[in-house]
PDB file of C-alpha atoms in Angstrom:
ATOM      1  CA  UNK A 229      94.397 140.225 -87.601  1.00 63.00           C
ATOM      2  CA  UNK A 230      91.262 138.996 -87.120  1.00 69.00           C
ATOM      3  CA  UNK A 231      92.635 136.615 -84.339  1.00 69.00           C
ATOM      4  CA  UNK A 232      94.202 139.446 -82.696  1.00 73.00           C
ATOM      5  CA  UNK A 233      91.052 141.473 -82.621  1.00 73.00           C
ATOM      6  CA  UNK A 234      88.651 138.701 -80.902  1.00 73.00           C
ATOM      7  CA  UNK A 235      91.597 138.070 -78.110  1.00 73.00           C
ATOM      8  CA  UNK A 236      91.461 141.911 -77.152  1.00 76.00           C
ATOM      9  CA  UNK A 237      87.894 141.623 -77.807  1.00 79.00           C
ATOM     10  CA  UNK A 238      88.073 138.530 -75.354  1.00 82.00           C
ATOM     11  CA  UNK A 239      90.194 140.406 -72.602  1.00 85.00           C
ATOM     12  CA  UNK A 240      87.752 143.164 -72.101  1.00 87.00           C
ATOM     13  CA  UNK A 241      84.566 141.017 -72.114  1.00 87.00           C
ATOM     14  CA  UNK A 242      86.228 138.546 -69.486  1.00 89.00           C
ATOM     15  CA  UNK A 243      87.541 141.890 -66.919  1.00 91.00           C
ATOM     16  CA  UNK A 244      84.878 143.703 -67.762  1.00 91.00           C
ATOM     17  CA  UNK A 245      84.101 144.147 -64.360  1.00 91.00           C
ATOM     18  CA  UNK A 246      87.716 145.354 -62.936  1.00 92.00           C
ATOM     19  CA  UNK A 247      88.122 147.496 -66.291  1.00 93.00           C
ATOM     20  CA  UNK A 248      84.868 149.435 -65.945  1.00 95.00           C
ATOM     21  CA  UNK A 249      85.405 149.938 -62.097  1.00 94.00           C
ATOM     22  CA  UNK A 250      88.969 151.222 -62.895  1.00 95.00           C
ATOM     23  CA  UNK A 251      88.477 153.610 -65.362  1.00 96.00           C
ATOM     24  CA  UNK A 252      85.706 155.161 -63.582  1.00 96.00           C
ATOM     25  CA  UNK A 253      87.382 155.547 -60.339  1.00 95.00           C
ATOM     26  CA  UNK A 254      90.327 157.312 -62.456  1.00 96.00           C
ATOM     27  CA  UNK A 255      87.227 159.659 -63.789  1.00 97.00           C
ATOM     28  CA  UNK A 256      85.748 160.457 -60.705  1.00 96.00           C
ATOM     29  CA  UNK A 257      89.786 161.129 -58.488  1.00 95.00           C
ATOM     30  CA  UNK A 258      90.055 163.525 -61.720  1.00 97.00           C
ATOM     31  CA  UNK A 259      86.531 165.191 -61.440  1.00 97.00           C
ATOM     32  CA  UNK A 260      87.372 165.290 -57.187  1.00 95.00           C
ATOM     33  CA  UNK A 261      90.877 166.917 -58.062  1.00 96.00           C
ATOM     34  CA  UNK A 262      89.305 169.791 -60.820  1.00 96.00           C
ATOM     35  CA  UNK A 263      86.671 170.175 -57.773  1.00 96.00           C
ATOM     36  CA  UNK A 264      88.700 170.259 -55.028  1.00 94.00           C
ATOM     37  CA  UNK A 265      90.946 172.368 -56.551  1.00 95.00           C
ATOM     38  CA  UNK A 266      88.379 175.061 -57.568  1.00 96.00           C
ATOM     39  CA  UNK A 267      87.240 175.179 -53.338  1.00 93.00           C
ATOM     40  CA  UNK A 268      90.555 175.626 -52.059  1.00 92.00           C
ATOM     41  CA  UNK A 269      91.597 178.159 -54.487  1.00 93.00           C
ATOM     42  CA  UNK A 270      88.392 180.048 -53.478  1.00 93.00           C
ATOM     43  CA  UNK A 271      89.220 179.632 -49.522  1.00 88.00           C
ATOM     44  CA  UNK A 272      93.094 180.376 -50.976  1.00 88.00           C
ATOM     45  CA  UNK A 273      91.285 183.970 -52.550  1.00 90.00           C
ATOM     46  CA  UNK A 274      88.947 184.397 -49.081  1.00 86.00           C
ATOM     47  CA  UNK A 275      92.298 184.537 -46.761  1.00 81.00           C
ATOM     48  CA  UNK A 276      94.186 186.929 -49.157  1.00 83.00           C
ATOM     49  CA  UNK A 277      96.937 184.210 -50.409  1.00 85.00           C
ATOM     50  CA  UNK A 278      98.366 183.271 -53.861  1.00 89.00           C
ATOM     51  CA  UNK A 279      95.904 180.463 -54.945  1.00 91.00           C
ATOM     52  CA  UNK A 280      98.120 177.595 -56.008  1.00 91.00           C
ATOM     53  CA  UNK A 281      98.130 175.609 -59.683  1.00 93.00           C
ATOM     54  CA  UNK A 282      96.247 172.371 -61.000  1.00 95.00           C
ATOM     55  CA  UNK A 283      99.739 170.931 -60.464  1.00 94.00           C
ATOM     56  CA  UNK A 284     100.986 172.452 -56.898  1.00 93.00           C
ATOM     57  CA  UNK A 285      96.993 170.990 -55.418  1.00 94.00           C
ATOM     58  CA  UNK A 286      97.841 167.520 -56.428  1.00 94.00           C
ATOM     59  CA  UNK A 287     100.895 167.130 -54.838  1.00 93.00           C
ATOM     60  CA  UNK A 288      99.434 169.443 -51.686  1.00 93.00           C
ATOM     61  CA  UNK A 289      98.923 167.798 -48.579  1.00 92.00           C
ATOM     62  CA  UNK A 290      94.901 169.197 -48.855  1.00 92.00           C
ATOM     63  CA  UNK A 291      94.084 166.956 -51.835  1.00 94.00           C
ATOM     64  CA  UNK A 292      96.606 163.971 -50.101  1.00 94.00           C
ATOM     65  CA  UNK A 293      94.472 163.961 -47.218  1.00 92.00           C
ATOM     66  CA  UNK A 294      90.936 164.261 -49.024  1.00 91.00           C
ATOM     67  CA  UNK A 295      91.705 160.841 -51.062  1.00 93.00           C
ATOM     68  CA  UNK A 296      93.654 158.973 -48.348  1.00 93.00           C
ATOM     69  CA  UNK A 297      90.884 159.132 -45.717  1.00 90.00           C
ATOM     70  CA  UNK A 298      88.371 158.136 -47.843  1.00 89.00           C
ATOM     71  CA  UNK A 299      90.408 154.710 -49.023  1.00 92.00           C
ATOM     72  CA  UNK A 300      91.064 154.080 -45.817  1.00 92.00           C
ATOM     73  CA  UNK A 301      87.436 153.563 -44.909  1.00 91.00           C
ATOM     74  CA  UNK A 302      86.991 151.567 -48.010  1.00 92.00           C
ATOM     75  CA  UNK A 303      89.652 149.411 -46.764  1.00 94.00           C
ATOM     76  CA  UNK A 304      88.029 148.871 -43.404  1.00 93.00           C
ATOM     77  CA  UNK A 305      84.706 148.197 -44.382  1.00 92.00           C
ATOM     78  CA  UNK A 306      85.975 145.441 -46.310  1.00 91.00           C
ATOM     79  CA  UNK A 307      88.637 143.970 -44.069  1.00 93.00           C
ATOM     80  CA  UNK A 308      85.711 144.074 -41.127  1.00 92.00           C
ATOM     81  CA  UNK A 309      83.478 142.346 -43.509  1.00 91.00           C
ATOM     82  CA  UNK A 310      85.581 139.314 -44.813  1.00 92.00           C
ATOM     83  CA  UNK A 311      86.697 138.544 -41.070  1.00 90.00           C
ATOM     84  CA  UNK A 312      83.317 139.042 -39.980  1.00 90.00           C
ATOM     85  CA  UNK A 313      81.502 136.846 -41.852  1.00 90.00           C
ATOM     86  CA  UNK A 314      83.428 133.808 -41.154  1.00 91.00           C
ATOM     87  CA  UNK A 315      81.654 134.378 -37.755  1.00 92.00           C
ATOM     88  CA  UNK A 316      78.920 136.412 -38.545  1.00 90.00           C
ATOM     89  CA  UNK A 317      75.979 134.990 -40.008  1.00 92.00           C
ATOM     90  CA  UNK A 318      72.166 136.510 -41.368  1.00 92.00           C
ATOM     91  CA  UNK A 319      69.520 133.917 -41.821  1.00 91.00           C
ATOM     92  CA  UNK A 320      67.850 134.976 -45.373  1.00 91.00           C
ATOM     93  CA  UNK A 321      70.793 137.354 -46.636  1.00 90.00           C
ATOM     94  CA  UNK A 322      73.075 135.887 -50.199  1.00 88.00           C
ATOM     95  CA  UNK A 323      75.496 138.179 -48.420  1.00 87.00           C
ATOM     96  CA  UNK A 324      76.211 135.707 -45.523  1.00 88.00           C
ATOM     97  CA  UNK A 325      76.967 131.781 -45.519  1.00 86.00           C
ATOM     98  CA  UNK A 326      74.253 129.592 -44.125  1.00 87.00           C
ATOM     99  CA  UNK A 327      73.595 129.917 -40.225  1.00 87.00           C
ATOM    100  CA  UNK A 328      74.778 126.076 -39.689  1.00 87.00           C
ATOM    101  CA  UNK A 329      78.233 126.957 -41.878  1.00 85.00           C
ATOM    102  CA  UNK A 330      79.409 130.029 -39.137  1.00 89.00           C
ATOM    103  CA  UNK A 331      83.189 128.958 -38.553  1.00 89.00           C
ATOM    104  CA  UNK A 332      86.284 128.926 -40.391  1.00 87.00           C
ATOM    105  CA  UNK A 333      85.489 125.180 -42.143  1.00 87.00           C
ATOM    106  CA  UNK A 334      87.133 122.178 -42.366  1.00 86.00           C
ATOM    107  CA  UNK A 335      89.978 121.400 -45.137  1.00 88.00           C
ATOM    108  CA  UNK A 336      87.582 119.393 -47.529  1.00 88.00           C
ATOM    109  CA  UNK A 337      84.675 122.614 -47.508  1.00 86.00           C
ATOM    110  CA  UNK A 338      88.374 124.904 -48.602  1.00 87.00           C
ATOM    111  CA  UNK A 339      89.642 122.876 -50.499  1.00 88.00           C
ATOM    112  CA  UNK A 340      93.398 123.027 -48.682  1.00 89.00           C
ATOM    113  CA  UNK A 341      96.230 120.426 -48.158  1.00 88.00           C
ATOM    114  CA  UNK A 342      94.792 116.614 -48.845  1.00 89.00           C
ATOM    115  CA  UNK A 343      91.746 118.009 -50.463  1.00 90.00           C
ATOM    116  CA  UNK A 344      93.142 120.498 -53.137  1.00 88.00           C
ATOM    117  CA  UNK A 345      92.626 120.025 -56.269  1.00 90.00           C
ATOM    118  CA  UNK A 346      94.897 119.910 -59.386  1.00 89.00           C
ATOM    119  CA  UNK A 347      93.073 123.681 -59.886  1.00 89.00           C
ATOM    120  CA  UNK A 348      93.690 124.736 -56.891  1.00 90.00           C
ATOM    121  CA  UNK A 349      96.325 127.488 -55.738  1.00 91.00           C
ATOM    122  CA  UNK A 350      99.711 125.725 -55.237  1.00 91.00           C
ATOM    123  CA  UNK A 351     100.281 127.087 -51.531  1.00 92.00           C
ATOM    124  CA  UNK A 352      96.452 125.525 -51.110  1.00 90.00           C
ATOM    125  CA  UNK A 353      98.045 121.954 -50.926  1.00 89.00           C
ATOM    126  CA  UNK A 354     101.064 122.560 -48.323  1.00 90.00           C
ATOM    127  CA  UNK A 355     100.842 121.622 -44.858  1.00 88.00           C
ATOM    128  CA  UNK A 356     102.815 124.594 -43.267  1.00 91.00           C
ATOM    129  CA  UNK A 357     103.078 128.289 -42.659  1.00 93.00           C
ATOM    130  CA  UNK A 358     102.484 128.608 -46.700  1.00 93.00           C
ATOM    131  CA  UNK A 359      98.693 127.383 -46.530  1.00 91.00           C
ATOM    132  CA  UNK A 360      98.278 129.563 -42.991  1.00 91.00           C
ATOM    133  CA  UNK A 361      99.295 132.750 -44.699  1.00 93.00           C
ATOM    134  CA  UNK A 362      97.599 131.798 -47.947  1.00 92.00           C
ATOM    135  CA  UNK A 363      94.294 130.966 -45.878  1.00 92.00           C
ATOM    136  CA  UNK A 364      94.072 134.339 -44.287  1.00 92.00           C
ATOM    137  CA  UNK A 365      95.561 136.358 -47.274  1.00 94.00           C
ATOM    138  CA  UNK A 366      92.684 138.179 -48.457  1.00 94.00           C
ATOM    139  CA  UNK A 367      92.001 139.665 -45.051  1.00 93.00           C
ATOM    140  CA  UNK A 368      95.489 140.508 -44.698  1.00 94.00           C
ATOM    141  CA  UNK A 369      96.324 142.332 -47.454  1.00 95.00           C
ATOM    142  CA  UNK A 370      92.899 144.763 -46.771  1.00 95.00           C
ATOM    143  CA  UNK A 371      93.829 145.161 -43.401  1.00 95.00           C
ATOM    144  CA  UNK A 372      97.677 146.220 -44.378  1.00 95.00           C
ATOM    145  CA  UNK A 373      95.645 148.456 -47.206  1.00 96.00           C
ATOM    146  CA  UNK A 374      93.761 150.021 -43.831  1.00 95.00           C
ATOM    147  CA  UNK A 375      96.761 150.521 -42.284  1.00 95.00           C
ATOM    148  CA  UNK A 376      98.735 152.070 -44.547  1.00 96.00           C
ATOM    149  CA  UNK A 377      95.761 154.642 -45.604  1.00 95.00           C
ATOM    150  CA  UNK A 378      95.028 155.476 -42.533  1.00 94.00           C
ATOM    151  CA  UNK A 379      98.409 156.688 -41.911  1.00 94.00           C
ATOM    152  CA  UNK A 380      98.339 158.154 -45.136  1.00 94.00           C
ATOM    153  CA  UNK A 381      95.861 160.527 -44.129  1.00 93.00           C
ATOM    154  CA  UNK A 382      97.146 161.316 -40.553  1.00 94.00           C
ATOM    155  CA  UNK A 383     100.623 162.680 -41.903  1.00 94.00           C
ATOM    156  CA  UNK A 384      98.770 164.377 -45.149  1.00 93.00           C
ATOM    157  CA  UNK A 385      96.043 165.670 -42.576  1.00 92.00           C
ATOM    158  CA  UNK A 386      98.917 166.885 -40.302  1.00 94.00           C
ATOM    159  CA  UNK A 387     100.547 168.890 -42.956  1.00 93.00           C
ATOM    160  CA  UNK A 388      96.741 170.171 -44.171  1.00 91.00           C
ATOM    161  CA  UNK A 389      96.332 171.294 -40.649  1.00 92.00           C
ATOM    162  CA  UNK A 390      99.267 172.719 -40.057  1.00 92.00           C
ATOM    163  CA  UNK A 391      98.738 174.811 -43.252  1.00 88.00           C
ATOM    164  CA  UNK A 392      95.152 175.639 -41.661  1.00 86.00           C
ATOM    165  CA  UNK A 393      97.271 176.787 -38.356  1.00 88.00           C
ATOM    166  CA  UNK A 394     100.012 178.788 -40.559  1.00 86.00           C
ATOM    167  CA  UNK A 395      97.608 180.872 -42.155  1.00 83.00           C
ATOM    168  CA  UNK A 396      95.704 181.583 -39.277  1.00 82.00           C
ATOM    169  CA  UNK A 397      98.843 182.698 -37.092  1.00 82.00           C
ATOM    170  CA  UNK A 398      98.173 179.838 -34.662  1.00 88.00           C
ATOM    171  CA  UNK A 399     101.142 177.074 -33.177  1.00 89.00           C
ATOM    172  CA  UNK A 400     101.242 173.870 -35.051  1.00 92.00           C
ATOM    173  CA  UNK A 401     100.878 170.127 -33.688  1.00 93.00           C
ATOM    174  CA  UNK A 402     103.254 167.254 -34.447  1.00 94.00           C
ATOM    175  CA  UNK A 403     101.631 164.401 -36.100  1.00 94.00           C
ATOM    176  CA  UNK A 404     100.686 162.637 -32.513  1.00 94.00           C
ATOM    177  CA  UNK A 405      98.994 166.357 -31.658  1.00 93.00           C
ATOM    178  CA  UNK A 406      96.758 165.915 -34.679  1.00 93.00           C
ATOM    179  CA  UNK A 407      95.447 162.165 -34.300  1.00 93.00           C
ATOM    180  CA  UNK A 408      94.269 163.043 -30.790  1.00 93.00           C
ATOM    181  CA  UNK A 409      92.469 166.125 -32.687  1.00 91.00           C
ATOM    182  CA  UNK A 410      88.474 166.703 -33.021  1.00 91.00           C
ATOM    183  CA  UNK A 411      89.465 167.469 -36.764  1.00 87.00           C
ATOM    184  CA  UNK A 412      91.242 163.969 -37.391  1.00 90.00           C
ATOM    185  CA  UNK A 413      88.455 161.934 -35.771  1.00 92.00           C
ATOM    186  CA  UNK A 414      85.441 164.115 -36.950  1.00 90.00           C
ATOM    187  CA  UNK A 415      87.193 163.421 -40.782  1.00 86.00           C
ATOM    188  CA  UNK A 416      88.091 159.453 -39.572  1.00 91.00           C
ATOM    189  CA  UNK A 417      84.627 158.648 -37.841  1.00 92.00           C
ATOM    190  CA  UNK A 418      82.284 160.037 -40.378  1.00 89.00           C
ATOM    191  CA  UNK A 419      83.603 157.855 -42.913  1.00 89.00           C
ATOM    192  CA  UNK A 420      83.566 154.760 -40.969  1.00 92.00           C
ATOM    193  CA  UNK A 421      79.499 154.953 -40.121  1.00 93.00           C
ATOM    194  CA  UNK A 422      79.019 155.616 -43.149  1.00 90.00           C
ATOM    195  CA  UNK A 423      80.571 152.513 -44.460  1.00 90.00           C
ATOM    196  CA  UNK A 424      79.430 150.308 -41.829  1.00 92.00           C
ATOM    197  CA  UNK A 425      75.867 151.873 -42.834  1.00 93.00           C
ATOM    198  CA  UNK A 426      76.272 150.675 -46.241  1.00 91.00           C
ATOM    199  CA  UNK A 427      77.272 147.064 -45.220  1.00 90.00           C
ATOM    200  CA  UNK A 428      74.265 146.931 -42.921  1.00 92.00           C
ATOM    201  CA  UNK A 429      72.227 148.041 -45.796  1.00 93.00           C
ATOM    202  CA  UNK A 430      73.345 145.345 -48.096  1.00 90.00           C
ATOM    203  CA  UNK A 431      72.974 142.844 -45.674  1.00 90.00           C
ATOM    204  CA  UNK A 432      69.708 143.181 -45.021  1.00 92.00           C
ATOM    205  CA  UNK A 433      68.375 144.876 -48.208  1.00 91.00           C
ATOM    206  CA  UNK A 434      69.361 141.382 -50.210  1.00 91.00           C
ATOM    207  CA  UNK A 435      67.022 139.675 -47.805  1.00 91.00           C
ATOM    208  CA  UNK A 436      63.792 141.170 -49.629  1.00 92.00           C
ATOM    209  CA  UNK A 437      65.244 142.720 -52.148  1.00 91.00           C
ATOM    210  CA  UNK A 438      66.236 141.000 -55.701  1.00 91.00           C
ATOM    211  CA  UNK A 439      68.501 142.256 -58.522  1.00 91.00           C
ATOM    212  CA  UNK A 440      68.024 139.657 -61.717  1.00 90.00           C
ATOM    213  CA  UNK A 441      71.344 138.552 -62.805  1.00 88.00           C
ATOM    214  CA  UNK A 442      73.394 139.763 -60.177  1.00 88.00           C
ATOM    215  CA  UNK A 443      76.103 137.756 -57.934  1.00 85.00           C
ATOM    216  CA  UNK A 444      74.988 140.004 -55.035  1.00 87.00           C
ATOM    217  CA  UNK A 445      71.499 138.685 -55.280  1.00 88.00           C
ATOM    218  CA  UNK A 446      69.320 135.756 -54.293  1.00 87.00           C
ATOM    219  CA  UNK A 447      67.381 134.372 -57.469  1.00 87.00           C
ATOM    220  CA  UNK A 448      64.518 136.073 -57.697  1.00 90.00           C
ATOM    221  CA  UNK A 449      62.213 133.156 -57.265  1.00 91.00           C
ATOM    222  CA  UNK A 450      64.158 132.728 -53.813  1.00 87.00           C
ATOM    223  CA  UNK A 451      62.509 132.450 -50.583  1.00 91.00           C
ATOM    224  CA  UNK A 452      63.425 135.836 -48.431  1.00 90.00           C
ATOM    225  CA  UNK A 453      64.801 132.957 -45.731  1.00 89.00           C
ATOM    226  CA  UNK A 454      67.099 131.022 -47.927  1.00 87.00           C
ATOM    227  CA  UNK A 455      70.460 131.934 -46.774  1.00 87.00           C
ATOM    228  CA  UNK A 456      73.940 132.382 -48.734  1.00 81.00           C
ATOM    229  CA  UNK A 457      72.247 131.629 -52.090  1.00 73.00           C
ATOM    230  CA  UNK A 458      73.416 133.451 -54.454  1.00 66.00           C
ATOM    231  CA  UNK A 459      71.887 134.677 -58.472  1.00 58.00           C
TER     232      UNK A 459
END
């Protein structure tokens, strides 16, 4: 018993860091649905219609489109960042490798086909179209993530709009009407620059700035121009 107790103990200490994230993102999509559906139900009463239940807003095309275009930015910032800092360097930032490393690297820096170790992923060691996909996984998978988000939110923000349209006795679009829309790029844009303002921050921030203990950091005895060093 006492066994089983220190191995649960054990899981949660050692994804500590997933768990916490992933319960409070479940917290905060509930708190955004309560909230969300509180607003529209009030628009719902302004416009003289049958406000709709806790249930009927979930599966509504209003709250679809609310969530999806915000994970689709999320998405983006990160699939922009892991491409672009193979490239991309900042002299003094933990966030970026060192100015002289810019590049995709040679097989001994990653680790990959001769060089792999016996720790090492298994499709690390191949010498064919395994180890390319492998190599560029990461990147891939966010930018599919993108992808599939962002169309997420132009078909739920099609049907939102076309609700909008309904209720205000005006013609509908089709889905190709609505991504060439003010609405669907005034929702898509101010996400993005908001994101890319965050990245910007962190980049540059982490020169001069220390956190004690964090992975994200420098050491805090670090000079502000040592480069991809991290605490």
């Amino acid at each position: 018993m006492t066994e089983r107790r220190e191995q649960r103990r054990g899981f949660w200490r050692e994804n500590s860091l997933t768990l916490t994230f992933g319960i409070a993102f479940l917290v905060v999509l509930a708190l955004q649905a309560v909230a969300g559906h509180a607003e529209f139900n009030e628009q719902m009463t302004v416009d003289g219609l049958q406000p709709l239940t806790f249930g009927e807003y979930l599966t509504s095309s209003d709250f679809a489109v609310d969530v999806s275009e915000n994970w689709q930015s999320e998405f983006l910032q990160f699939f922009l960042y892991i491409f672009g800092t193979v490239y991309l360097v900042q002299r003094g930032s933990p966030e970026s490798k060192k100015v002289h490393e810019a590049g995709i690297e040679d097989e001994q820096q990653q680790r990959m086909g001769d060089h792999a170790r016996s720790d090492s992923p298994r499709w690390a060691g191949t010498k064919d179209w395994r180890q390319s996909l492998y190599a560029r996984s990461l990147g891939t998978v966010m930018g599919t993530l993108f992808l599939l988000s962002w169309l997420a939110q132009s078909i739920a923000g099609t049907a939102a709009y076309n609700d909008q349209q309904l209720r205000q006795l005006e013609d509908t679009v089709s889905w190709a009407g609505y991504v060439a829309t003010p609405d669907f790029w005034n929702r898509t844009l101010q996400n993005w620059q908001s994101e890319l303002l965050a990245v910007a921050a962190m980049v540059v921030l982490s020169i001069y700035l220390r956190q004690r203990g964090s992975p994200e950091s420098k050491p805090v005895g670090a000079a502000h121009t040592a480069t991809g060093i991290e605490g």
